[in-house]
Coordinates of C-alpha atoms in Angstrom, one line a residue:
Chain A
M1 CA 0.0 0.0 0.0
P2 CA 1.2 3.5 -0.7
E3 CA 2.5 5.4 2.3
I4 CA -0.2 8.0 1.9
L5 CA -2.8 5.5 3.1
M6 CA -0.9 3.9 5.9
S7 CA -2.0 6.3 8.6
A8 CA -5.6 5.9 7.5
L9 CA -5.2 2.1 7.7
E10 CA -3.7 2.4 11.2
E11 CA -6.6 4.6 12.2
L12 CA -9.0 2.1 10.8
E13 CA -7.4 -0.8 12.7
R14 CA -7.6 1.2 16.0
S15 CA -11.1 2.2 15.5
Y16 CA -12.2 -1.2 14.5
K17 CA -10.8 -2.7 17.7
K18 CA -12.7 0.0 19.7
F19 CA -15.9 -0.7 17.7
Q20 CA -15.6 -4.4 18.4
N21 CA -15.4 -3.8 22.1
D22 CA -18.0 -1.2 22.2
N23 CA -21.2 -2.8 23.6
N24 CA -23.5 -0.1 22.3
A25 CA -22.1 -0.3 18.8
Q26 CA -22.3 -4.1 18.7
A27 CA -25.9 -4.0 20.0
E28 CA -26.8 -1.5 17.3
L29 CA -25.3 -3.8 14.6
A30 CA -27.1 -6.8 16.0
K31 CA -30.4 -5.0 16.1
L32 CA -30.1 -3.8 12.5
L33 CA -28.9 -7.2 11.3
Q34 CA -32.2 -8.5 12.6
S35 CA -34.7 -5.8 11.9
Y36 CA -33.2 -4.2 8.8
V37 CA -31.2 -7.0 7.1
G38 CA -33.7 -9.7 8.1
R39 CA -31.4 -12.1 9.8
S40 CA -31.2 -14.9 10.6
T41 CA -31.6 -16.2 7.1
P42 CA -33.2 -19.6 6.7
L43 CA -31.3 -22.9 6.2
Y44 CA -33.5 -24.6 3.6
F45 CA -33.6 -28.2 2.7
A46 CA -33.8 -28.4 -1.1
D47 CA -36.0 -31.5 -1.2
R48 CA -36.8 -31.6 -4.9
L49 CA -33.3 -30.8 -6.0
T50 CA -32.0 -33.5 -3.7
K51 CA -34.5 -36.0 -5.2
R52 CA -33.6 -35.0 -8.7
I53 CA -29.9 -35.6 -8.1
G54 CA -30.4 -38.7 -6.0
G55 CA -27.4 -38.4 -3.8
A56 CA -26.5 -36.4 -0.7
R57 CA -29.0 -34.1 1.0
I58 CA -28.6 -30.5 -0.2
Y59 CA -29.3 -27.6 2.1
L60 CA -29.2 -24.0 1.0
K61 CA -28.1 -21.1 3.3
R62 CA -30.4 -18.4 2.0
E63 CA -28.3 -15.3 2.0
D64 CA -30.2 -14.4 -1.1
L65 CA -33.1 -13.5 1.2
T66 CA -31.3 -10.7 3.0
H67 CA -32.3 -7.1 2.4
T68 CA -30.7 -6.1 -0.9
G69 CA -30.4 -9.8 -1.9
A70 CA -26.9 -10.9 -1.1
H71 CA -24.6 -11.6 1.8
K72 CA -22.7 -8.3 1.0
I73 CA -25.1 -6.4 3.2
N74 CA -23.7 -8.1 6.4
N75 CA -20.3 -6.5 5.8
A76 CA -21.6 -3.2 4.3
L77 CA -23.8 -2.6 7.4
G78 CA -20.9 -3.5 9.8
Q79 CA -18.5 -1.2 8.0
G80 CA -21.1 1.5 7.5
L81 CA -21.7 1.7 11.2
L82 CA -17.9 1.7 11.8
A83 CA -17.5 4.6 9.3
K84 CA -20.1 6.6 11.2
Y85 CA -18.5 5.6 14.5
M86 CA -15.2 7.1 13.1
G87 CA -17.0 10.3 12.2
K88 CA -16.5 9.8 8.4
T89 CA -19.0 11.6 6.2
R90 CA -18.5 9.8 2.9
I91 CA -18.3 6.2 1.7
I92 CA -16.2 5.0 -1.2
A93 CA -16.9 1.6 -2.5
E94 CA -16.0 -0.6 -5.5
T95 CA -18.3 -3.1 -7.0
G96 CA -18.2 -6.0 -9.5
A97 CA -21.6 -7.6 -9.7
G98 CA -23.1 -4.5 -8.1
Q99 CA -24.3 -6.4 -5.0
H100 CA -21.7 -4.8 -2.8
G101 CA -22.3 -1.4 -4.4
V102 CA -26.0 -1.7 -3.7
A103 CA -25.3 -2.8 -0.2
A104 CA -22.9 0.2 0.4
A105 CA -25.4 2.6 -1.2
T106 CA -28.2 1.2 0.9
V107 CA -26.3 1.5 4.2
S108 CA -25.1 5.0 3.2
A109 CA -28.8 6.0 2.7
L110 CA -29.7 4.4 6.0
L111 CA -27.0 6.2 7.9
G112 CA -27.1 9.5 6.0
L113 CA -23.6 9.2 4.4
D114 CA -22.5 10.3 1.0
C115 CA -21.6 7.4 -1.3
T116 CA -19.5 7.0 -4.4
V117 CA -19.3 3.6 -6.0
Y118 CA -16.7 2.7 -8.7
M119 CA -17.8 0.1 -11.2
G120 CA -16.1 -1.1 -14.4
I121 CA -18.1 -0.3 -17.5
V122 CA -18.1 -3.9 -18.6
D123 CA -19.9 -4.7 -15.3
M124 CA -22.2 -1.7 -15.5
K125 CA -23.5 -3.2 -18.8
R126 CA -24.0 -6.7 -17.6
Q127 CA -25.4 -5.8 -14.2
K128 CA -27.5 -2.9 -15.3
P129 CA -30.4 -3.4 -12.8
N130 CA -27.9 -2.8 -9.9
V131 CA -26.6 0.4 -11.4
S132 CA -30.1 1.9 -11.4
R133 CA -30.6 0.6 -7.8
M134 CA -27.5 2.4 -6.6
R135 CA -28.5 5.6 -8.3
L136 CA -32.0 5.4 -6.8
L137 CA -30.4 5.0 -3.4
G138 CA -28.5 8.2 -3.8
A139 CA -25.1 6.9 -4.6
E140 CA -22.9 8.3 -7.4
V141 CA -21.9 5.5 -9.7
K142 CA -18.6 6.3 -11.3
P143 CA -17.8 4.3 -14.5
V144 CA -14.3 2.9 -14.7
E145 CA -13.1 2.9 -18.2
V146 CA -9.4 1.9 -17.7
G147 CA -7.8 -1.6 -17.8
S148 CA -10.1 -4.6 -18.0
Q149 CA -13.1 -2.4 -16.9
T150 CA -14.1 -4.9 -14.2
L151 CA -13.7 -5.3 -10.4
K152 CA -9.9 -5.1 -10.4
D153 CA -10.0 -1.7 -12.0
A154 CA -12.9 -0.5 -9.9
I155 CA -10.7 -1.3 -6.8
N156 CA -7.8 0.6 -8.3
E157 CA -10.0 3.7 -8.8
A158 CA -11.6 3.4 -5.4
L159 CA -8.1 3.3 -3.8
R160 CA -7.1 6.3 -5.9
D161 CA -10.1 8.2 -4.6
W162 CA -9.2 7.2 -1.0
I163 CA -5.6 8.3 -1.6
A164 CA -7.0 11.8 -2.3
H165 CA -9.5 11.8 0.5
P166 CA -8.1 9.8 3.4
Y167 CA -9.5 12.1 6.1
D168 CA -13.2 12.5 5.4
S169 CA -13.8 9.3 3.4
Y170 CA -14.2 5.7 4.5
Y171 CA -13.2 3.0 2.0
L172 CA -15.9 0.3 2.3
L173 CA -14.1 -2.6 0.7
G174 CA -16.5 -5.4 -0.2
S175 CA -14.6 -8.6 0.1
V176 CA -11.9 -10.3 2.2
L177 CA -9.2 -8.5 0.1
G178 CA -7.0 -5.5 0.3
P179 CA -4.6 -4.4 3.0
H180 CA -4.9 -5.2 6.7
P181 CA -7.3 -4.9 8.5
Y182 CA -9.8 -5.4 5.7
P183 CA -9.5 -9.2 5.2
T184 CA -10.0 -9.8 9.0
M185 CA -12.7 -7.2 9.4
V186 CA -14.8 -8.3 6.4
R187 CA -14.5 -11.9 7.5
N188 CA -15.6 -11.1 11.0
F189 CA -18.7 -9.2 9.6
Q190 CA -19.5 -12.3 7.4
R191 CA -18.9 -14.9 10.1
I192 CA -22.5 -14.7 11.1
I193 CA -23.4 -16.9 8.0
G194 CA -21.4 -19.8 9.4
K195 CA -22.5 -19.2 13.0
E196 CA -26.2 -19.4 12.1
T197 CA -25.7 -22.4 9.8
K198 CA -24.0 -24.3 12.6
Q199 CA -26.8 -23.8 14.9
Q200 CA -29.5 -24.3 12.3
I201 CA -28.2 -27.6 11.0
K202 CA -27.8 -28.9 14.5
D203 CA -31.4 -27.9 15.2
L204 CA -32.6 -29.5 11.9
V205 CA -30.7 -32.8 11.8
G206 CA -28.8 -33.0 15.1
R207 CA -25.4 -33.0 13.6
L208 CA -22.9 -31.0 11.5
P209 CA -22.8 -31.2 7.7
D210 CA -20.3 -33.3 5.8
Y211 CA -19.6 -30.6 3.2
L212 CA -19.8 -26.9 2.8
V213 CA -19.7 -25.4 -0.7
A214 CA -19.4 -21.7 -1.6
C215 CA -18.3 -19.7 -4.6
V216 CA -15.1 -17.7 -4.3
G217 CA -14.5 -14.4 -6.0
G218 CA -12.7 -12.3 -3.4
G219 CA -14.0 -15.0 -1.0
S220 CA -16.2 -13.2 1.6
N221 CA -19.3 -15.4 1.4
A222 CA -17.1 -18.5 1.5
I223 CA -15.0 -17.4 4.4
G224 CA -18.2 -16.3 6.2
L225 CA -19.7 -19.7 5.9
F226 CA -16.4 -21.7 6.5
Y227 CA -14.9 -19.8 9.4
D228 CA -16.9 -21.2 12.3
F229 CA -16.4 -24.8 10.9
L230 CA -12.7 -24.6 10.4
R231 CA -12.0 -26.5 13.7
E232 CA -14.6 -29.2 12.9
K233 CA -12.3 -31.7 11.3
N234 CA -15.1 -33.8 9.8
V235 CA -16.6 -30.9 7.8
K236 CA -15.0 -30.7 4.4
M237 CA -15.1 -27.4 2.6
I238 CA -14.9 -26.5 -1.1
G239 CA -14.4 -23.1 -2.6
V240 CA -15.6 -22.8 -6.2
E241 CA -13.9 -20.4 -8.5
A242 CA -15.0 -19.2 -11.9
G243 CA -13.7 -21.5 -14.6
G244 CA -15.0 -19.1 -17.3
N245 CA -14.6 -20.7 -20.7
G246 CA -12.3 -23.4 -19.2
I247 CA -8.8 -23.2 -17.8
R248 CA -7.1 -24.1 -21.1
S249 CA -8.9 -21.2 -22.9
G250 CA -7.0 -18.7 -20.6
C251 CA -10.4 -16.9 -20.1
H252 CA -11.2 -17.7 -16.5
A253 CA -10.7 -16.5 -12.9
A254 CA -9.5 -19.7 -11.3
R255 CA -6.6 -18.3 -9.2
F256 CA -5.8 -21.6 -7.5
A257 CA -5.7 -23.4 -10.8
G258 CA -3.7 -20.8 -12.7
G259 CA -2.3 -18.3 -10.3
R260 CA 0.9 -17.7 -8.4
L261 CA 1.7 -15.9 -5.2
G262 CA 1.8 -12.1 -5.8
I263 CA 0.9 -8.7 -4.5
L264 CA -2.3 -6.9 -5.6
H265 CA -4.3 -4.2 -3.9
G266 CA -2.1 -4.3 -0.8
T267 CA -2.4 -8.0 -0.1
K268 CA -0.1 -11.0 -0.8
S269 CA -2.2 -13.9 -2.2
M270 CA -2.7 -16.1 -5.3
V271 CA -2.8 -13.8 -8.3
L272 CA -3.4 -14.5 -12.0
Q273 CA -0.3 -12.9 -13.6
D274 CA 2.0 -13.3 -16.5
K275 CA 5.6 -14.4 -16.2
Y276 CA 6.7 -10.8 -15.5
G277 CA 4.1 -10.1 -12.8
Q278 CA 1.7 -8.1 -14.9
I279 CA -1.8 -8.7 -13.6
Q280 CA -3.9 -10.6 -16.1
S281 CA -7.4 -10.0 -17.3
T282 CA -10.0 -12.5 -16.1
H283 CA -13.2 -13.8 -17.5
S284 CA -16.3 -15.0 -15.9
I285 CA -20.0 -14.9 -16.8
S286 CA -20.5 -13.7 -13.2
A287 CA -19.1 -10.3 -12.5
G288 CA -18.7 -11.0 -8.8
L289 CA -16.1 -13.8 -9.5
D290 CA -14.3 -11.9 -12.2
Y291 CA -11.2 -10.9 -10.2
P292 CA -7.5 -11.9 -10.6
S293 CA -6.7 -12.4 -6.9
V294 CA -8.4 -14.0 -3.9
G295 CA -8.5 -13.2 -0.2
P296 CA -5.2 -14.0 1.5
E297 CA -7.0 -16.2 4.1
H298 CA -8.1 -18.5 1.3
S299 CA -4.6 -18.8 0.0
N300 CA -3.6 -19.8 3.5
L301 CA -6.4 -22.4 3.8
F302 CA -5.4 -23.7 0.4
E303 CA -1.8 -24.1 1.4
K304 CA -2.8 -25.8 4.6
G305 CA -5.1 -28.1 2.6
R306 CA -8.0 -27.2 4.9
V307 CA -10.2 -26.0 2.1
Y308 CA -10.3 -27.6 -1.4
Y309 CA -10.6 -25.2 -4.3
S310 CA -12.2 -26.2 -7.6
Y311 CA -13.8 -24.3 -10.4
V312 CA -17.0 -24.4 -12.5
T313 CA -17.3 -23.1 -16.1
D314 CA -19.8 -20.5 -17.3
K315 CA -21.8 -23.1 -19.0
Q316 CA -22.0 -25.4 -16.0
A317 CA -23.0 -22.5 -13.8
L318 CA -25.8 -21.6 -16.2
E319 CA -27.1 -25.2 -16.2
A320 CA -27.2 -25.2 -12.4
F321 CA -28.8 -21.8 -12.4
R322 CA -31.6 -23.2 -14.6
L323 CA -32.0 -26.4 -12.6
L324 CA -32.3 -24.7 -9.3
A325 CA -34.9 -22.3 -10.7
K326 CA -37.0 -25.2 -12.1
T327 CA -36.7 -27.6 -9.2
E328 CA -36.8 -25.2 -6.2
G329 CA -38.3 -22.0 -7.6
I330 CA -35.1 -20.1 -6.6
I331 CA -33.4 -17.8 -8.9
S332 CA -29.8 -17.6 -7.6
A333 CA -27.1 -15.2 -8.5
L334 CA -24.8 -16.5 -11.2
E335 CA -22.0 -16.4 -8.6
S336 CA -23.9 -18.7 -6.3
A337 CA -24.8 -20.9 -9.2
H338 CA -21.1 -21.9 -9.4
A339 CA -21.4 -23.3 -5.9
V340 CA -24.7 -25.0 -6.8
S341 CA -23.1 -26.6 -9.9
Y342 CA -20.2 -28.0 -7.9
A343 CA -22.5 -29.3 -5.1
I344 CA -24.7 -31.1 -7.6
K345 CA -21.7 -32.9 -9.1
L346 CA -20.5 -33.8 -5.6
A347 CA -24.0 -34.9 -4.3
R348 CA -24.2 -37.4 -7.1
T349 CA -21.1 -39.2 -5.8
L350 CA -22.3 -39.4 -2.2
S351 CA -24.8 -41.5 -0.3
K352 CA -28.2 -40.2 0.8
K353 CA -27.0 -40.0 4.4
K354 CA -24.5 -37.2 3.6
I355 CA -25.3 -33.6 4.0
I356 CA -24.1 -30.7 1.8
V357 CA -24.7 -27.1 2.7
I358 CA -24.4 -24.6 -0.1
N359 CA -24.1 -20.9 0.6
L360 CA -26.6 -19.3 -1.7
S361 CA -24.9 -16.0 -1.4
G362 CA -27.2 -13.9 -3.5
R363 CA -30.3 -13.7 -5.7
G364 CA -30.3 -13.6 -9.4
D365 CA -32.5 -10.6 -10.4
K366 CA -29.4 -8.6 -11.4
D367 CA -28.4 -11.4 -13.8
M368 CA -31.6 -11.6 -15.8
P369 CA -30.4 -9.6 -18.8
I370 CA -27.4 -12.0 -19.3
V371 CA -29.3 -15.1 -18.5
A372 CA -32.2 -14.2 -20.8
K373 CA -29.7 -13.8 -23.6
E374 CA -27.7 -17.0 -22.8
L375 CA -30.7 -19.2 -22.3
N376 CA -32.9 -17.6 -25.0
L377 CA -35.7 -16.8 -22.5
Chain B
M1 CA 24.2 4.5 0.3
N2 CA 24.9 5.0 -3.4
K3 CA 27.8 7.4 -4.0
R4 CA 26.3 8.8 -7.2
I5 CA 23.2 10.3 -5.7
Q6 CA 25.1 11.6 -2.7
K7 CA 27.8 13.2 -4.8
S8 CA 25.2 14.9 -7.1
F9 CA 23.4 16.4 -4.2
A10 CA 26.7 17.6 -2.7
L11 CA 27.6 19.2 -6.0
L12 CA 24.2 20.9 -6.3
K13 CA 24.6 22.3 -2.8
Q14 CA 27.9 23.8 -3.7
Q15 CA 26.3 25.4 -6.7
H16 CA 23.3 26.5 -4.7
R17 CA 21.0 24.8 -7.1
M18 CA 17.9 22.6 -6.8
G19 CA 18.0 19.2 -8.5
F20 CA 15.6 18.6 -11.4
M21 CA 14.5 15.0 -11.6
P22 CA 12.2 14.3 -14.6
F23 CA 10.2 11.1 -14.5
L24 CA 9.5 9.0 -17.6
V25 CA 8.0 5.6 -18.2
A26 CA 10.4 3.3 -20.0
G27 CA 9.1 2.1 -23.3
D28 CA 6.5 4.8 -23.8
P29 CA 5.4 4.8 -26.5
D30 CA 8.0 2.3 -27.7
L31 CA 11.5 1.4 -26.7
K32 CA 13.3 3.2 -29.4
T33 CA 11.4 6.5 -29.2
S34 CA 11.5 6.3 -25.4
L35 CA 15.3 6.0 -25.4
K36 CA 15.6 8.9 -27.8
I37 CA 13.4 11.1 -25.6
A38 CA 15.2 10.0 -22.4
K39 CA 18.5 11.1 -23.9
V40 CA 17.2 14.5 -24.6
V41 CA 15.7 14.7 -21.2
A42 CA 18.9 13.5 -19.5
R43 CA 20.8 16.5 -21.0
H44 CA 18.7 18.9 -19.0
A45 CA 18.3 16.8 -15.8
D46 CA 20.3 16.4 -12.6
F47 CA 18.7 13.0 -11.9
L48 CA 16.3 10.8 -13.8
E49 CA 13.5 8.7 -12.4
I50 CA 12.4 5.8 -14.7
G51 CA 9.2 3.9 -14.2
F52 CA 8.8 0.2 -15.0
P53 CA 5.4 -0.1 -16.7
F54 CA 2.8 -2.0 -14.6
S55 CA -0.7 -3.1 -15.3
D56 CA -2.2 -1.7 -12.0
P57 CA -0.3 1.5 -10.9
I58 CA -2.6 2.5 -8.0
A59 CA -0.6 5.5 -7.0
D60 CA -0.7 7.0 -10.4
G61 CA -3.2 9.4 -12.1
P62 CA -4.5 9.2 -15.6
V63 CA -1.4 10.5 -17.5
I64 CA 1.0 8.0 -16.0
Q65 CA -1.5 5.2 -16.2
A66 CA -1.9 5.8 -19.9
A67 CA 1.9 5.9 -20.3
N68 CA 2.1 2.5 -18.6
Q69 CA -0.5 1.2 -20.9
R70 CA 1.2 2.4 -24.0
A71 CA 4.4 0.7 -22.9
L72 CA 2.7 -2.5 -22.0
Q73 CA 1.0 -2.6 -25.4
V74 CA 4.3 -2.8 -27.2
G75 CA 5.5 -5.6 -24.9
I76 CA 7.8 -3.8 -22.5
N77 CA 8.9 -6.0 -19.7
P78 CA 11.5 -5.6 -16.9
D79 CA 14.3 -7.2 -18.9
K80 CA 13.7 -4.7 -21.7
V81 CA 13.7 -1.8 -19.2
F82 CA 17.0 -3.0 -17.9
S83 CA 18.5 -3.0 -21.3
F84 CA 17.0 0.5 -21.9
I85 CA 18.6 1.7 -18.7
G86 CA 21.9 0.1 -19.6
K87 CA 21.9 2.1 -22.9
L88 CA 21.0 5.3 -21.0
T89 CA 23.7 4.9 -18.4
N90 CA 26.3 4.5 -21.2
F91 CA 25.1 7.8 -22.5
T92 CA 24.7 9.9 -19.4
A93 CA 26.3 10.2 -15.9
V94 CA 23.0 11.5 -14.4
P95 CA 22.0 9.2 -11.5
I96 CA 19.0 7.1 -12.2
T97 CA 16.3 6.0 -9.7
I98 CA 13.8 3.4 -10.8
L99 CA 10.2 3.4 -9.7
I100 CA 8.6 -0.1 -9.8
Y101 CA 5.5 -1.7 -8.2
S102 CA 6.3 -4.5 -5.9
N103 CA 4.7 -7.4 -7.7
L104 CA 7.1 -7.0 -10.7
V105 CA 10.1 -7.2 -8.3
L106 CA 8.6 -10.2 -6.4
R107 CA 8.0 -12.1 -9.6
Y108 CA 11.5 -11.3 -10.9
G109 CA 13.0 -12.4 -7.6
I110 CA 14.1 -9.6 -5.3
N111 CA 17.8 -10.6 -5.2
K112 CA 18.0 -11.0 -9.0
F113 CA 16.2 -7.7 -9.5
Y114 CA 18.5 -5.7 -7.4
D115 CA 21.5 -7.4 -8.9
K116 CA 20.3 -6.6 -12.4
A117 CA 19.5 -3.0 -11.4
K118 CA 23.0 -2.6 -10.1
K119 CA 24.6 -4.0 -13.2
A120 CA 22.4 -1.7 -15.4
G121 CA 23.8 1.3 -13.6
V122 CA 20.8 2.2 -11.4
S123 CA 21.5 4.3 -8.3
G124 CA 18.2 4.1 -6.4
I125 CA 15.0 2.0 -6.2
L126 CA 11.6 3.3 -5.2
L127 CA 8.7 1.0 -4.5
P128 CA 5.5 3.1 -4.4
D129 CA 3.3 0.4 -2.9
V130 CA 5.6 -0.9 -0.2
P131 CA 5.2 0.7 3.2
V132 CA 8.1 0.8 5.7
E133 CA 6.6 -2.3 7.5
E134 CA 7.3 -4.4 4.5
I135 CA 10.5 -2.8 3.2
R136 CA 13.1 -5.0 5.0
P137 CA 13.7 -7.7 2.3
F138 CA 14.1 -5.0 -0.3
Y139 CA 16.2 -2.8 1.9
E140 CA 18.6 -5.6 2.6
K141 CA 19.2 -6.2 -1.1
A142 CA 19.6 -2.5 -1.7
K143 CA 22.3 -2.5 0.9
R144 CA 24.0 -5.6 -0.5
Y145 CA 24.2 -4.1 -4.0
G146 CA 25.1 -0.6 -2.9
L147 CA 21.8 0.9 -4.1
D148 CA 19.7 3.6 -2.4
Q149 CA 16.3 2.4 -1.2
I150 CA 14.2 5.5 -1.7
L151 CA 11.2 5.8 0.7
L152 CA 8.1 8.0 0.4
V153 CA 6.8 10.3 3.1
A154 CA 3.3 11.8 2.8
S155 CA 1.5 14.6 4.6
T156 CA -0.6 11.9 6.2
T157 CA 2.5 10.2 7.7
T158 CA 2.6 10.4 11.5
D159 CA 5.8 11.3 13.4
V160 CA 6.1 7.8 14.6
R161 CA 6.0 6.5 11.0
L162 CA 8.4 9.2 9.8
R163 CA 11.0 8.1 12.3
K164 CA 10.6 4.5 11.2
I165 CA 10.9 5.4 7.6
L166 CA 14.0 7.4 8.1
Q167 CA 15.7 4.4 9.7
Y168 CA 15.6 2.8 6.2
A169 CA 15.8 5.7 3.9
S170 CA 18.9 6.5 2.0
G171 CA 19.9 8.7 -1.0
Y172 CA 17.0 11.1 -0.5
V173 CA 13.6 11.3 1.1
Y174 CA 10.7 11.5 -1.4
A175 CA 8.1 13.9 -0.1
V176 CA 4.7 13.3 -1.6
S177 CA 3.6 16.8 -2.3
V178 CA -0.1 16.2 -2.8
L179 CA -2.9 14.4 -1.1
G180 CA -3.7 12.2 -4.0
V181 CA -2.3 10.3 -7.0
T182 CA 0.3 11.6 -9.5
G183 CA -0.8 14.3 -11.9
P184 CA -0.3 18.1 -12.2
R185 CA -2.1 20.5 -9.9
K186 CA -2.4 24.2 -10.4
T187 CA -1.3 25.1 -6.9
L188 CA 0.8 23.5 -4.2
S189 CA -1.0 23.0 -1.0
P190 CA 0.4 24.6 2.2
T191 CA 0.6 21.1 3.7
A192 CA 3.1 20.1 1.0
L193 CA 5.3 23.0 2.0
Q194 CA 4.9 22.1 5.7
L195 CA 5.8 18.5 4.9
V196 CA 9.1 19.4 3.4
K197 CA 9.9 21.6 6.3
K198 CA 9.0 18.9 8.8
I199 CA 11.1 16.2 7.1
K200 CA 14.1 18.5 7.2
L201 CA 13.7 18.7 11.0
Y202 CA 14.1 15.0 11.2
T203 CA 16.9 14.2 8.8
N204 CA 20.0 15.5 7.0
L205 CA 19.1 13.5 3.9
P206 CA 18.1 15.6 0.9
V207 CA 14.4 16.0 0.4
V208 CA 13.0 15.6 -3.1
A209 CA 9.4 16.6 -3.7
G210 CA 7.2 14.8 -6.2
F211 CA 3.5 14.4 -7.2
G212 CA 1.5 17.3 -8.5
I213 CA 4.5 19.5 -9.5
S214 CA 4.5 21.0 -13.0
T215 CA 6.2 24.3 -12.9
R216 CA 9.5 25.8 -11.7
Q217 CA 7.5 28.3 -9.6
Q218 CA 6.1 25.4 -7.6
A219 CA 9.6 24.0 -7.3
N220 CA 10.9 27.3 -6.0
L221 CA 8.3 27.4 -3.2
L222 CA 9.4 23.9 -2.2
R223 CA 13.0 24.9 -2.3
R224 CA 12.4 27.7 0.2
Q225 CA 11.2 25.1 2.7
G226 CA 14.4 23.1 2.2
A227 CA 13.7 20.8 -0.7
S228 CA 16.8 19.8 -2.6
G229 CA 15.1 18.4 -5.6
Y230 CA 11.8 18.2 -7.5
I231 CA 10.2 15.6 -9.7
I232 CA 8.1 16.4 -12.7
G233 CA 6.4 13.4 -14.3
S234 CA 2.8 13.8 -15.5
A235 CA 3.2 17.3 -16.9
L236 CA 6.3 16.2 -18.8
I237 CA 4.8 13.0 -20.1
D238 CA 1.7 14.9 -21.2
F239 CA 3.8 17.4 -23.1
I240 CA 5.8 14.7 -24.8
N241 CA 2.7 12.8 -25.7
K242 CA 1.1 15.9 -27.3
H243 CA 4.1 17.0 -29.2
R244 CA 5.8 13.8 -30.1
T245 CA 4.6 13.7 -33.7
K246 CA 4.9 17.4 -34.4
P247 CA 7.8 18.9 -36.4
K248 CA 10.9 20.0 -34.5
F249 CA 9.9 17.9 -31.5
C250 CA 13.4 17.8 -30.0
D251 CA 13.6 21.6 -30.0
R252 CA 10.2 21.9 -28.5
L253 CA 11.1 19.4 -25.8
T254 CA 14.4 21.2 -25.1
G255 CA 12.5 24.5 -24.7
Y256 CA 10.0 22.9 -22.4
L257 CA 12.6 21.3 -20.2
Q258 CA 14.5 24.6 -20.0
S259 CA 11.3 26.3 -18.8
L260 CA 11.0 23.7 -16.0
K261 CA 14.5 24.2 -14.7
I262 CA 15.4 26.6 -11.9

């Protein structure tokens, strides 16, 4: 990270610690998570999908049912309250799929903060409904026309904005990425997904699941689900990356399959890069997974072998997207459809006694323009 | 400590002059043109700062971002930049500092990179995205190869951080003279001037100001606060990019460079 931001990051770390230990602040967060976000979200047994596949029992953690329609709100609300706690008046955010941008804009409206969201123009085109939502919520959406015009470049621009406004503005980073303390902080705000799941599955079936499956862009919904299960040795975990057009095509965002350790956006992690270290362009049908690096904690879990990382192609994700809609009446985000696709493949190989929990991280309304085109609807 | 940078500042001090350090991106718009331009620029410079093109230069504004992109489009990579610098150091005795984002160095191998830099005739290395907390592995190689590790100080830098930074800094201290990314600003902010003054209270190293400077008037203001050098990047690159294809480009560039000198 540039020196110019280091003091702001130090201030953020100090304030976050205070915020964590402040009972009033924590009570306000808990209250809003319940009354505003709509937590806890259900853990739903996908009966018809399970029967159709004829293998392990599939449960869906319904983050798509949160206010604004994705897990992103958990973090945006937490950080929004922190920003206010720190006395900041303006929120800067980046967005890929637009779900984090919408969550940041929503929280800014709720808390009376100004909000600027950076979004690559490629993403603005393919996630158009979310652009209108952000604008309606009072946020300024700034199109990013440089580089690959997707999430990576949106983060570059958001950082450049923060470099120019480190005093009054709060950078609300949307995933477990970026410099310390963001990866830790965002993970802590998303941990609630796993905490609830653990209790809910115990209540429903009296034991822990055998598998957890989540899609991984930056990796916030995955780490949110996984974190409280990391010590449970019998729970296997799979992070699903975007395979795009396939690894061989070079058009993908599968960092663990094709990346190397590198530094991007102030964090050392797996990065898709060329042999000289230039960051490569990525491709995925889902904007939220279209990023050349991954949260550093995922790199660590990968090295330790605690979480297994795989990928699903655009085509496979679309098939799963359609199947979930038809069998369960649930239109998931294309990001989450990657997790669904992997889980379906996995379920087929397992006995009916096994339990898989999928993090259904978001809903798919935002994807309708792309899906309508791809599936000729 | 690299003798070349130290000597140049000593000489400037004797002559009561402020050092002019133009910044260029190697390989912009292509290697051959870039070398030709750098040779012209070197004739009017006391130091040179050369950027290695990178895909994601987060500390840079639109002008330098575009320069990076132009260089990358013609396939410039660190090896080509080293050969460019080698040719430049054969031509000029002006000390060269390189500016490079850390992922390129990491990928190249830190030791190999610093070794190569030394062999190419580089005097100092600046990593705009590496804070003092992470500088150690780079600093150690700089020491080993007798290069100056240049560190940045910003107006947001706390006193505690400044002291830490000065433990590792050599050659000169780079004062970031705007609150923002690179790119010309019409006026210098009072905080930029205060920053130079403050750094001078903490160290005897020369202070060089960069970011947002585009005129000799601005440089003069910084000099009054104790700055020993000034960097002009975006304004120069913008000028070159606009005039490169016009007739008598070399004369125009020479005239422009003279207008920037104190």
